Amino acid sequence: MLPAMNQTPASTQDAGVVAFARRKAAGFPPAARVRAKAEFGRVFDGGRRTAEPRLALHWLADAAPPRLGLAVSRKVDPHAVGRNRIKRALRECFRRLRPQLQGGAYVVVARSGAARTDNRTLQAAFEQLLTRAGALPLPAVAGTMPPADSPASPDVAAPQARPETPAQ
């Protein structure tokens, strides 16, 4: 019998089962995947392409929720462990950003530079590609100047009294 997800596990094996169940609950559902060869073909033929040295992003906007397809060949990394690491990192980044993304099919093609890149850098490159493609809104920039409609703004502040100059 599996322990309930909100209870404390009795053993380390139960802890692994609970962690796996939580990960699956917040996981990557089949509706969030590009799987069919025909859909990959549609994205490659009609989608917008943005690239950088480690990744290429193909995005075909449509009314459906965001879906991800991954293409990581043996030329990128001859070892399955390395290819799977790249896919896991990209899938996790997509899962985290999915609520903010515009609808459509996203296909990421890994390039050989991805094998020599750590997960954080790979995820940052993926986010940058999504932003550059226009699928992800630009992050809010925190500046040092107050907004124009703020009372602290020089345009809105009360006019300063000028010192009187004697008439000549």
CSV table of N, CA and C in Angstrom, one decimal:
chain,number,residue,atom,x,y,z
A,1,MET,N,0.8,-1.2,0.0
A,1,MET,CA,0.0,0.0,0.0
A,1,MET,C,0.9,1.2,0.0
A,2,LEU,N,0.6,2.2,-0.8
A,2,LEU,CA,1.3,3.4,-0.9
A,2,LEU,C,0.9,4.4,0.1
A,3,PRO,N,1.9,5.2,0.7
A,3,PRO,CA,1.5,6.2,1.7
A,3,PRO,C,0.8,7.3,1.0
A,4,ALA,N,-0.1,8.0,1.7
A,4,ALA,CA,-0.7,9.2,1.2
A,4,ALA,C,0.3,10.3,1.0
A,5,MET,N,0.1,11.1,0.0
A,5,MET,CA,1.1,12.1,-0.4
A,5,MET,C,1.3,13.2,0.7
A,6,ASN,N,0.3,13.4,1.5
A,6,ASN,CA,0.5,14.5,2.5
A,6,ASN,C,1.0,13.9,3.8
A,7,GLN,N,1.2,12.6,3.9
A,7,GLN,CA,1.8,12.0,5.2
A,7,GLN,C,3.3,11.9,5.1
A,8,THR,N,3.9,11.8,6.3
A,8,THR,CA,5.3,11.6,6.3
A,8,THR,C,5.6,10.2,6.0
A,9,PRO,N,6.6,9.9,5.1
A,9,PRO,CA,6.9,8.5,4.8
A,9,PRO,C,7.5,7.8,6.0
A,10,ALA,N,7.3,6.5,6.1
A,10,ALA,CA,7.8,5.7,7.2
A,10,ALA,C,9.2,5.2,6.9
A,11,SER,N,9.6,5.1,5.7
A,11,SER,CA,10.9,4.6,5.3
A,11,SER,C,11.5,5.4,4.2
A,12,THR,N,12.8,5.2,3.9
A,12,THR,CA,13.4,5.9,2.8
A,12,THR,C,12.8,5.4,1.4
A,13,GLN,N,12.4,4.1,1.4
A,13,GLN,CA,11.7,3.6,0.1
A,13,GLN,C,10.4,4.3,-0.1
A,14,ASP,N,9.6,4.5,1.0
A,14,ASP,CA,8.4,5.2,0.9
A,14,ASP,C,8.6,6.6,0.5
A,15,ALA,N,9.7,7.2,1.0
A,15,ALA,CA,10.0,8.6,0.6
A,15,ALA,C,10.2,8.7,-0.9
A,16,GLY,N,10.9,7.7,-1.4
A,16,GLY,CA,11.1,7.7,-2.9
A,16,GLY,C,9.8,7.6,-3.7
A,17,VAL,N,8.9,6.8,-3.2
A,17,VAL,CA,7.6,6.6,-3.8
A,17,VAL,C,6.8,7.9,-3.7
A,18,VAL,N,6.8,8.5,-2.6
A,18,VAL,CA,6.1,9.8,-2.4
A,18,VAL,C,6.7,10.9,-3.4
A,19,ALA,N,8.0,11.0,-3.4
A,19,ALA,CA,8.7,12.0,-4.3
A,19,ALA,C,8.3,11.7,-5.7
A,20,PHE,N,8.3,10.4,-6.1
A,20,PHE,CA,8.0,10.1,-7.5
A,20,PHE,C,6.5,10.4,-7.8
A,21,ALA,N,5.6,10.2,-6.9
A,21,ALA,CA,4.2,10.5,-7.1
A,21,ALA,C,4.0,12.0,-7.2
A,22,ARG,N,4.7,12.8,-6.4
A,22,ARG,CA,4.6,14.2,-6.5
A,22,ARG,C,5.1,14.7,-7.8
A,23,ARG,N,6.2,14.2,-8.3
A,23,ARG,CA,6.8,14.6,-9.6
A,23,ARG,C,5.9,14.2,-10.7
A,24,LYS,N,5.2,13.1,-10.6
A,24,LYS,CA,4.3,12.6,-11.7
A,24,LYS,C,3.1,13.5,-11.7
A,25,ALA,N,2.6,14.0,-10.5
A,25,ALA,CA,1.4,14.8,-10.4
A,25,ALA,C,1.7,16.2,-11.0
A,26,ALA,N,2.9,16.7,-10.9
A,26,ALA,CA,3.3,18.0,-11.5
A,26,ALA,C,4.0,17.8,-12.8
A,27,GLY,N,4.0,16.6,-13.3
A,27,GLY,CA,4.8,16.2,-14.5
A,27,GLY,C,4.4,16.8,-15.8
A,28,PHE,N,4.7,16.1,-16.8
A,28,PHE,CA,4.6,16.5,-18.2
A,28,PHE,C,3.6,15.7,-18.9
A,29,PRO,N,2.3,16.1,-18.9
A,29,PRO,CA,1.2,15.2,-19.4
A,29,PRO,C,1.4,15.0,-20.9
A,30,PRO,N,0.8,14.0,-21.5
A,30,PRO,CA,0.9,13.7,-22.9
A,30,PRO,C,0.3,14.8,-23.8
A,31,ALA,N,-0.6,15.6,-23.2
A,31,ALA,CA,-1.2,16.7,-24.0
A,31,ALA,C,-0.2,17.9,-24.2
A,32,ALA,N,0.9,17.8,-23.4
A,32,ALA,CA,1.9,18.9,-23.5
A,32,ALA,C,3.1,18.4,-24.4
A,33,ARG,N,2.9,17.4,-25.2
A,33,ARG,CA,4.0,16.9,-26.0
A,33,ARG,C,3.7,16.9,-27.5
A,34,VAL,N,4.7,17.1,-28.2
A,34,VAL,CA,4.7,16.9,-29.7
A,34,VAL,C,5.2,15.6,-29.9
A,35,ARG,N,4.4,14.7,-30.5
A,35,ARG,CA,4.9,13.3,-30.6
A,35,ARG,C,4.9,12.8,-32.0
A,36,ALA,N,3.9,13.1,-32.8
A,36,ALA,CA,3.7,12.6,-34.1
A,36,ALA,C,4.7,13.2,-35.1
A,37,LYS,N,5.1,12.3,-36.0
A,37,LYS,CA,6.1,12.8,-37.1
A,37,LYS,C,5.4,13.9,-37.9
A,38,ALA,N,4.1,13.8,-38.2
A,38,ALA,CA,3.4,14.8,-39.0
A,38,ALA,C,3.4,16.1,-38.3
A,39,GLU,N,3.3,16.1,-37.0
A,39,GLU,CA,3.3,17.4,-36.2
A,39,GLU,C,4.7,18.0,-36.2
A,40,PHE,N,5.7,17.2,-36.1
A,40,PHE,CA,7.1,17.7,-36.2
A,40,PHE,C,7.3,18.3,-37.5
A,41,GLY,N,6.8,17.7,-38.6
A,41,GLY,CA,6.9,18.2,-39.9
A,41,GLY,C,6.2,19.5,-40.1
A,42,ARG,N,5.0,19.6,-39.6
A,42,ARG,CA,4.3,20.9,-39.7
A,42,ARG,C,5.1,22.0,-39.0
A,43,VAL,N,5.6,21.7,-37.8
A,43,VAL,CA,6.4,22.8,-37.1
A,43,VAL,C,7.6,23.2,-37.9
A,44,PHE,N,8.3,22.2,-38.4
A,44,PHE,CA,9.6,22.5,-39.1
A,44,PHE,C,9.3,23.3,-40.4
A,45,ASP,N,8.2,22.9,-41.1
A,45,ASP,CA,7.8,23.6,-42.4
A,45,ASP,C,7.2,25.0,-42.2
A,46,GLY,N,6.3,25.1,-41.2
A,46,GLY,CA,5.6,26.4,-41.1
A,46,GLY,C,5.9,27.2,-39.9
A,47,GLY,N,6.8,26.8,-39.1
A,47,GLY,CA,7.1,27.5,-37.8
A,47,GLY,C,8.1,28.5,-37.9
A,48,ARG,N,8.2,29.4,-36.9
A,48,ARG,CA,9.2,30.4,-36.8
A,48,ARG,C,10.4,29.8,-36.2
A,49,ARG,N,11.6,30.1,-36.7
A,49,ARG,CA,12.8,29.5,-36.2
A,49,ARG,C,13.7,30.5,-35.6
A,50,THR,N,14.3,30.2,-34.4
A,50,THR,CA,15.2,31.0,-33.7
A,50,THR,C,16.3,30.1,-33.2
A,51,ALA,N,17.6,30.5,-33.3
A,51,ALA,CA,18.6,29.6,-32.9
A,51,ALA,C,19.7,30.4,-32.2
A,52,GLU,N,20.5,29.6,-31.5
A,52,GLU,CA,21.8,30.0,-30.9
A,52,GLU,C,22.7,28.8,-30.9
A,53,PRO,N,24.0,29.0,-30.5
A,53,PRO,CA,25.0,27.9,-30.7
A,53,PRO,C,24.6,26.6,-30.1
A,54,ARG,N,23.8,26.5,-29.0
A,54,ARG,CA,23.5,25.2,-28.4
A,54,ARG,C,22.2,24.7,-28.8
A,55,LEU,N,21.2,25.5,-29.2
A,55,LEU,CA,19.8,25.1,-29.4
A,55,LEU,C,19.2,25.8,-30.6
A,56,ALA,N,18.3,25.1,-31.2
A,56,ALA,CA,17.4,25.8,-32.2
A,56,ALA,C,16.0,25.6,-31.8
A,57,LEU,N,15.2,26.6,-31.9
A,57,LEU,CA,13.8,26.6,-31.5
A,57,LEU,C,12.9,26.8,-32.7
A,58,HIS,N,12.0,25.9,-33.0
A,58,HIS,CA,11.0,26.0,-34.0
A,58,HIS,C,9.6,26.1,-33.3
A,59,TRP,N,8.9,27.2,-33.6
A,59,TRP,CA,7.6,27.4,-32.9
A,59,TRP,C,6.5,27.7,-34.0
A,60,LEU,N,5.5,26.9,-33.9
A,60,LEU,CA,4.3,27.1,-34.7
A,60,LEU,C,3.1,27.5,-33.8
A,61,ALA,N,2.7,28.8,-33.8
A,61,ALA,CA,1.7,29.3,-33.0
A,61,ALA,C,0.3,28.7,-33.4
A,62,ASP,N,-0.5,28.3,-32.5
A,62,ASP,CA,-1.9,27.9,-32.8
A,62,ASP,C,-2.7,28.1,-31.5
A,63,ALA,N,-4.0,27.7,-31.6
A,63,ALA,CA,-4.9,27.9,-30.5
A,63,ALA,C,-4.8,26.9,-29.4
A,64,ALA,N,-4.1,25.8,-29.6
A,64,ALA,CA,-3.9,24.7,-28.6
A,64,ALA,C,-2.9,25.1,-27.6
A,65,PRO,N,-3.0,24.5,-26.4
A,65,PRO,CA,-2.0,24.8,-25.3
A,65,PRO,C,-0.6,24.5,-25.8
A,66,PRO,N,0.4,25.1,-25.1
A,66,PRO,CA,1.8,24.9,-25.5
A,66,PRO,C,2.2,23.4,-25.4
A,67,ARG,N,2.9,22.9,-26.4
A,67,ARG,CA,3.3,21.5,-26.4
A,67,ARG,C,4.8,21.6,-26.8
A,68,LEU,N,5.6,20.6,-26.3
A,68,LEU,CA,7.0,20.5,-26.5
A,68,LEU,C,7.4,19.3,-27.2
A,69,GLY,N,8.3,19.4,-28.2
A,69,GLY,CA,8.9,18.3,-28.9
A,69,GLY,C,10.4,18.5,-28.8
A,70,LEU,N,11.1,17.4,-28.6
A,70,LEU,CA,12.6,17.5,-28.5
A,70,LEU,C,13.3,16.6,-29.5
A,71,ALA,N,14.3,17.1,-30.1
A,71,ALA,CA,15.1,16.4,-31.0
A,71,ALA,C,16.6,16.5,-30.6
A,72,VAL,N,17.1,15.4,-30.0
A,72,VAL,CA,18.5,15.3,-29.5
A,72,VAL,C,19.1,14.1,-30.2
A,73,SER,N,19.9,14.3,-31.2
A,73,SER,CA,20.5,13.2,-31.9
A,73,SER,C,21.8,12.6,-31.3
A,74,ARG,N,22.2,11.5,-31.9
A,74,ARG,CA,23.5,10.9,-31.4
A,74,ARG,C,24.7,11.8,-31.8
A,75,LYS,N,24.5,12.7,-32.8
A,75,LYS,CA,25.6,13.6,-33.1
A,75,LYS,C,25.8,14.6,-32.0
A,76,VAL,N,24.8,14.9,-31.3
A,76,VAL,CA,24.9,15.8,-30.1
A,76,VAL,C,25.7,15.2,-29.0
A,77,ASP,N,25.4,14.0,-28.7
A,77,ASP,CA,26.1,13.2,-27.6
A,77,ASP,C,25.9,11.8,-27.9
A,78,PRO,N,27.0,11.0,-28.1
A,78,PRO,CA,26.9,9.6,-28.5
A,78,PRO,C,26.3,8.7,-27.3
A,79,HIS,N,26.3,9.3,-26.1
A,79,HIS,CA,25.9,8.5,-25.0
A,79,HIS,C,24.4,8.9,-24.6
A,80,ALA,N,23.6,7.9,-24.4
A,80,ALA,CA,22.2,8.1,-24.1
A,80,ALA,C,22.0,8.9,-22.8
A,81,VAL,N,22.9,8.7,-21.8
A,81,VAL,CA,22.9,9.4,-20.6
A,81,VAL,C,22.9,10.9,-20.8
A,82,GLY,N,23.8,11.4,-21.7
A,82,GLY,CA,24.0,12.8,-22.0
A,82,GLY,C,22.8,13.3,-22.8
A,83,ARG,N,22.3,12.6,-23.7
A,83,ARG,CA,21.1,13.0,-24.4
A,83,ARG,C,19.9,13.1,-23.5
A,84,ASN,N,19.7,12.2,-22.6
A,84,ASN,CA,18.6,12.2,-21.7
A,84,ASN,C,18.7,13.4,-20.7
A,85,ARG,N,19.9,13.7,-20.3
A,85,ARG,CA,20.2,14.9,-19.4
A,85,ARG,C,19.7,16.2,-20.1
A,86,ILE,N,20.1,16.3,-21.3
A,86,ILE,CA,19.6,17.5,-22.1
A,86,ILE,C,18.1,17.6,-22.2
A,87,LYS,N,17.5,16.4,-22.5
A,87,LYS,CA,16.0,16.4,-22.6
A,87,LYS,C,15.4,16.7,-21.3
A,88,ARG,N,15.9,16.1,-20.2
A,88,ARG,CA,15.3,16.4,-18.9
A,88,ARG,C,15.4,17.9,-18.5
A,89,ALA,N,16.5,18.5,-18.8
A,89,ALA,CA,16.7,19.9,-18.4
A,89,ALA,C,15.7,20.8,-19.2
A,90,LEU,N,15.6,20.5,-20.5
A,90,LEU,CA,14.7,21.3,-21.4
A,90,LEU,C,13.2,21.1,-21.0
A,91,ARG,N,12.9,19.8,-20.7
A,91,ARG,CA,11.5,19.5,-20.3
A,91,ARG,C,11.1,20.2,-19.0
A,92,GLU,N,12.0,20.2,-18.0
A,92,GLU,CA,11.8,20.8,-16.8
A,92,GLU,C,11.6,22.3,-16.9
A,93,CYS,N,12.4,23.0,-17.7
A,93,CYS,CA,12.3,24.4,-18.0
A,93,CYS,C,11.0,24.7,-18.7
A,94,PHE,N,10.6,23.9,-19.7
A,94,PHE,CA,9.3,24.1,-20.4
A,94,PHE,C,8.1,23.9,-19.4
A,95,ARG,N,8.2,22.9,-18.5
A,95,ARG,CA,7.1,22.6,-17.6
A,95,ARG,C,6.9,23.8,-16.7
A,96,ARG,N,8.0,24.4,-16.2
A,96,ARG,CA,8.0,25.6,-15.3
A,96,ARG,C,7.4,26.8,-16.0
A,97,LEU,N,7.8,27.0,-17.3
A,97,LEU,CA,7.3,28.2,-18.1
A,97,LEU,C,6.0,28.0,-18.8
A,98,ARG,N,5.5,26.8,-18.8
A,98,ARG,CA,4.3,26.5,-19.7
A,98,ARG,C,3.1,27.5,-19.4
A,99,PRO,N,2.8,27.8,-18.1
A,99,PRO,CA,1.6,28.7,-17.9
A,99,PRO,C,1.8,30.1,-18.6
A,100,GLN,N,3.1,30.6,-18.7
A,100,GLN,CA,3.3,31.9,-19.3
A,100,GLN,C,3.4,31.9,-20.8
A,101,LEU,N,3.6,30.7,-21.4
A,101,LEU,CA,3.8,30.6,-22.9
A,101,LEU,C,2.6,30.8,-23.7
A,102,GLN,N,2.8,31.3,-24.9
A,102,GLN,CA,1.6,31.4,-25.8
A,102,GLN,C,1.4,30.0,-26.4
A,103,GLY,N,0.2,29.8,-26.9
A,103,GLY,CA,-0.2,28.5,-27.4
A,103,GLY,C,0.6,28.1,-28.6
A,104,GLY,N,0.8,26.8,-28.8
A,104,GLY,CA,1.5,26.4,-30.0
A,104,GLY,C,2.4,25.2,-29.8
A,105,ALA,N,3.0,24.7,-30.9
A,105,ALA,CA,3.9,23.6,-30.8
A,105,ALA,C,5.3,24.1,-30.8
A,106,TYR,N,6.1,23.7,-29.9
A,106,TYR,CA,7.5,24.1,-29.7
A,106,TYR,C,8.4,22.9,-30.0
A,107,VAL,N,9.3,23.0,-30.9
A,107,VAL,CA,10.3,21.9,-31.1
A,107,VAL,C,11.7,22.4,-30.9
A,108,VAL,N,12.4,21.8,-30.0
A,108,VAL,CA,13.8,22.2,-29.7
A,108,VAL,C,14.7,21.2,-30.3
A,109,VAL,N,15.6,21.7,-31.1
A,109,VAL,CA,16.7,20.8,-31.7
A,109,VAL,C,18.0,21.1,-31.0
A,110,ALA,N,18.5,20.2,-30.3
A,110,ALA,CA,19.8,20.4,-29.6
A,110,ALA,C,20.9,20.3,-30.6
A,111,ARG,N,21.9,21.2,-30.4
A,111,ARG,CA,23.1,21.2,-31.2
A,111,ARG,C,24.3,20.6,-30.4
A,112,SER,N,25.4,20.4,-31.0
A,112,SER,CA,26.5,19.7,-30.4
A,112,SER,C,27.0,20.5,-29.1
A,113,GLY,N,26.9,21.8,-29.1
A,113,GLY,CA,27.3,22.6,-28.0
A,113,GLY,C,26.5,22.3,-26.7
A,114,ALA,N,25.3,21.7,-26.9
A,114,ALA,CA,24.5,21.4,-25.7
A,114,ALA,C,25.1,20.3,-24.8
A,115,ALA,N,25.8,19.4,-25.4
A,115,ALA,CA,26.4,18.3,-24.6
A,115,ALA,C,27.5,18.8,-23.6
A,116,ARG,N,28.1,19.9,-24.0
A,116,ARG,CA,29.2,20.5,-23.1
A,116,ARG,C,28.7,21.6,-22.2
A,117,THR,N,27.3,21.8,-22.1
A,117,THR,CA,26.7,22.8,-21.3
A,117,THR,C,26.0,22.3,-20.1
A,118,ASP,N,26.2,23.0,-19.0
A,118,ASP,CA,25.5,22.5,-17.8
A,118,ASP,C,24.0,22.8,-17.9
A,119,ASN,N,23.2,22.2,-17.0
A,119,ASN,CA,21.7,22.3,-17.1
A,119,ASN,C,21.2,23.8,-16.9
A,120,ARG,N,21.8,24.5,-16.0
A,120,ARG,CA,21.3,25.9,-15.8
A,120,ARG,C,21.6,26.8,-17.0
A,121,THR,N,22.7,26.6,-17.6
A,121,THR,CA,23.0,27.4,-18.8
A,121,THR,C,22.1,27.0,-20.0
A,122,LEU,N,21.9,25.7,-20.1
A,122,LEU,CA,21.0,25.2,-21.1
A,122,LEU,C,19.6,25.7,-21.0
A,123,GLN,N,19.1,25.8,-19.7
A,123,GLN,CA,17.8,26.3,-19.5
A,123,GLN,C,17.7,27.8,-19.7
A,124,ALA,N,18.8,28.5,-19.4
A,124,ALA,CA,18.8,30.0,-19.6
A,124,ALA,C,18.8,30.2,-21.1
A,125,ALA,N,19.5,29.4,-21.9
A,125,ALA,CA,19.5,29.6,-23.4
A,125,ALA,C,18.2,29.3,-23.9
A,126,PHE,N,17.5,28.3,-23.4
A,126,PHE,CA,16.1,28.0,-23.9
A,126,PHE,C,15.1,29.1,-23.6
A,127,GLU,N,15.2,29.7,-22.4
A,127,GLU,CA,14.4,30.8,-22.0
A,127,GLU,C,14.7,32.0,-22.9
A,128,GLN,N,15.9,32.2,-23.2
A,128,GLN,CA,16.3,33.3,-24.1
A,128,GLN,C,15.7,33.1,-25.5
A,129,LEU,N,15.8,31.9,-26.0
A,129,LEU,CA,15.2,31.6,-27.3
A,129,LEU,C,13.7,31.9,-27.3
A,130,LEU,N,13.0,31.4,-26.2
A,130,LEU,CA,11.6,31.6,-26.1
A,130,LEU,C,11.2,33.1,-26.1
A,131,THR,N,12.0,33.9,-25.4
A,131,THR,CA,11.8,35.4,-25.3
A,131,THR,C,12.0,36.0,-26.7
A,132,ARG,N,13.1,35.6,-27.3
A,132,ARG,CA,13.5,36.2,-28.6
A,132,ARG,C,12.4,35.8,-29.7
A,133,ALA,N,11.8,34.6,-29.6
A,133,ALA,CA,10.8,34.2,-30.6
A,133,ALA,C,9.5,35.0,-30.3
A,134,GLY,N,9.3,35.5,-29.1
A,134,GLY,CA,8.1,36.2,-28.8
A,134,GLY,C,7.1,35.4,-28.1
A,135,ALA,N,7.4,34.2,-27.8
A,135,ALA,CA,6.5,33.2,-27.1
A,135,ALA,C,6.4,33.5,-25.6
A,136,LEU,N,7.4,34.1,-25.0
A,136,LEU,CA,7.5,34.3,-23.6
A,136,LEU,C,7.6,35.8,-23.4
A,137,PRO,N,6.7,36.4,-22.6
A,137,PRO,CA,6.8,37.9,-22.4
A,137,PRO,C,8.1,38.3,-21.8
A,138,LEU,N,8.5,39.5,-22.2
A,138,LEU,CA,9.8,40.1,-21.7
A,138,LEU,C,9.7,40.2,-20.2
A,139,PRO,N,10.8,39.9,-19.5
A,139,PRO,CA,10.8,40.1,-18.0
A,139,PRO,C,10.7,41.6,-17.6
A,140,ALA,N,10.0,41.9,-16.5
A,140,ALA,CA,9.9,43.3,-16.1
A,140,ALA,C,11.3,43.7,-15.6
A,141,VAL,N,11.7,44.9,-16.1
A,141,VAL,CA,13.0,45.4,-15.7
A,141,VAL,C,12.8,46.4,-14.6
A,142,ALA,N,13.5,46.1,-13.5
A,142,ALA,CA,13.5,47.0,-12.3
A,142,ALA,C,14.5,48.1,-12.5
A,143,GLY,N,14.1,49.3,-12.7
A,143,GLY,CA,15.0,50.4,-12.9
A,143,GLY,C,15.1,51.2,-11.6
A,144,THR,N,15.9,52.3,-11.8
A,144,THR,CA,16.1,53.2,-10.6
A,144,THR,C,15.2,54.4,-10.7
A,145,MET,N,14.6,54.6,-11.9
A,145,MET,CA,13.7,55.8,-12.1
A,145,MET,C,12.3,55.4,-11.7
A,146,PRO,N,11.6,56.2,-11.1
A,146,PRO,CA,10.2,55.9,-10.7
A,146,PRO,C,9.3,56.0,-12.0
A,147,PRO,N,8.2,55.3,-12.1
A,147,PRO,CA,7.3,55.4,-13.2
A,147,PRO,C,6.9,56.9,-13.5
A,148,ALA,N,6.5,57.2,-14.7
A,148,ALA,CA,6.1,58.5,-15.1
A,148,ALA,C,4.9,59.0,-14.3
A,149,ASP,N,4.0,58.2,-13.9
A,149,ASP,CA,2.8,58.6,-13.2
A,149,ASP,C,2.9,58.6,-11.7
A,150,SER,N,4.1,58.4,-11.2
A,150,SER,CA,4.4,58.3,-9.8
A,150,SER,C,4.5,59.8,-9.3
A,151,PRO,N,4.1,60.0,-8.0
A,151,PRO,CA,4.3,61.3,-7.4
A,151,PRO,C,5.7,61.7,-7.3
A,152,ALA,N,6.6,60.8,-7.2
A,152,ALA,CA,8.0,61.1,-7.1
A,152,ALA,C,8.7,61.4,-8.4
A,153,SER,N,8.0,61.2,-9.5
A,153,SER,CA,8.5,61.5,-10.8
A,153,SER,C,8.6,63.0,-11.0
A,154,PRO,N,9.7,63.5,-11.6
A,154,PRO,CA,9.9,65.0,-11.7
A,154,PRO,C,8.8,65.6,-12.6
A,155,ASP,N,8.2,64.9,-13.5
A,155,ASP,CA,7.2,65.5,-14.4
A,155,ASP,C,5.9,65.8,-13.6
A,156,VAL,N,5.6,64.9,-12.6
A,156,VAL,CA,4.3,65.1,-11.9
A,156,VAL,C,4.5,65.9,-10.6
A,157,ALA,N,5.7,66.0,-10.1
A,157,ALA,CA,5.9,66.6,-8.8
A,157,ALA,C,5.5,68.1,-8.9
A,158,ALA,N,5.2,68.6,-7.7
A,158,ALA,CA,4.8,70.0,-7.6
A,158,ALA,C,5.9,71.0,-8.2
A,159,PRO,N,5.5,72.0,-8.9
A,159,PRO,CA,6.5,72.9,-9.5
A,159,PRO,C,7.3,73.6,-8.4
A,160,GLN,N,8.6,73.7,-8.6
A,160,GLN,CA,9.4,74.4,-7.6
A,160,GLN,C,9.2,75.9,-7.7
A,161,ALA,N,9.2,76.6,-6.6
A,161,ALA,CA,9.1,78.0,-6.6
A,161,ALA,C,10.4,78.6,-7.0
A,162,ARG,N,10.4,79.5,-7.9
A,162,ARG,CA,11.6,80.2,-8.4
A,162,ARG,C,11.9,81.4,-7.5
A,163,PRO,N,13.1,81.6,-7.3
A,163,PRO,CA,13.5,82.8,-6.5
A,163,PRO,C,13.2,84.1,-7.3
A,164,GLU,N,12.6,85.0,-6.6
A,164,GLU,CA,12.3,86.3,-7.3
A,164,GLU,C,13.6,87.1,-7.6
A,165,THR,N,13.6,87.6,-8.8
A,165,THR,CA,14.8,88.4,-9.1
A,165,THR,C,14.3,89.9,-9.1
A,166,PRO,N,15.1,90.8,-8.5
A,166,PRO,CA,14.7,92.2,-8.5
A,166,PRO,C,14.5,92.8,-9.9
A,167,ALA,N,13.6,93.6,-10.0
A,167,ALA,CA,13.3,94.2,-11.4
A,167,ALA,C,14.4,95.3,-11.6
A,168,GLN,N,14.9,95.4,-12.7
A,168,GLN,CA,16.0,96.3,-13.0
A,168,GLN,C,15.4,97.5,-13.8
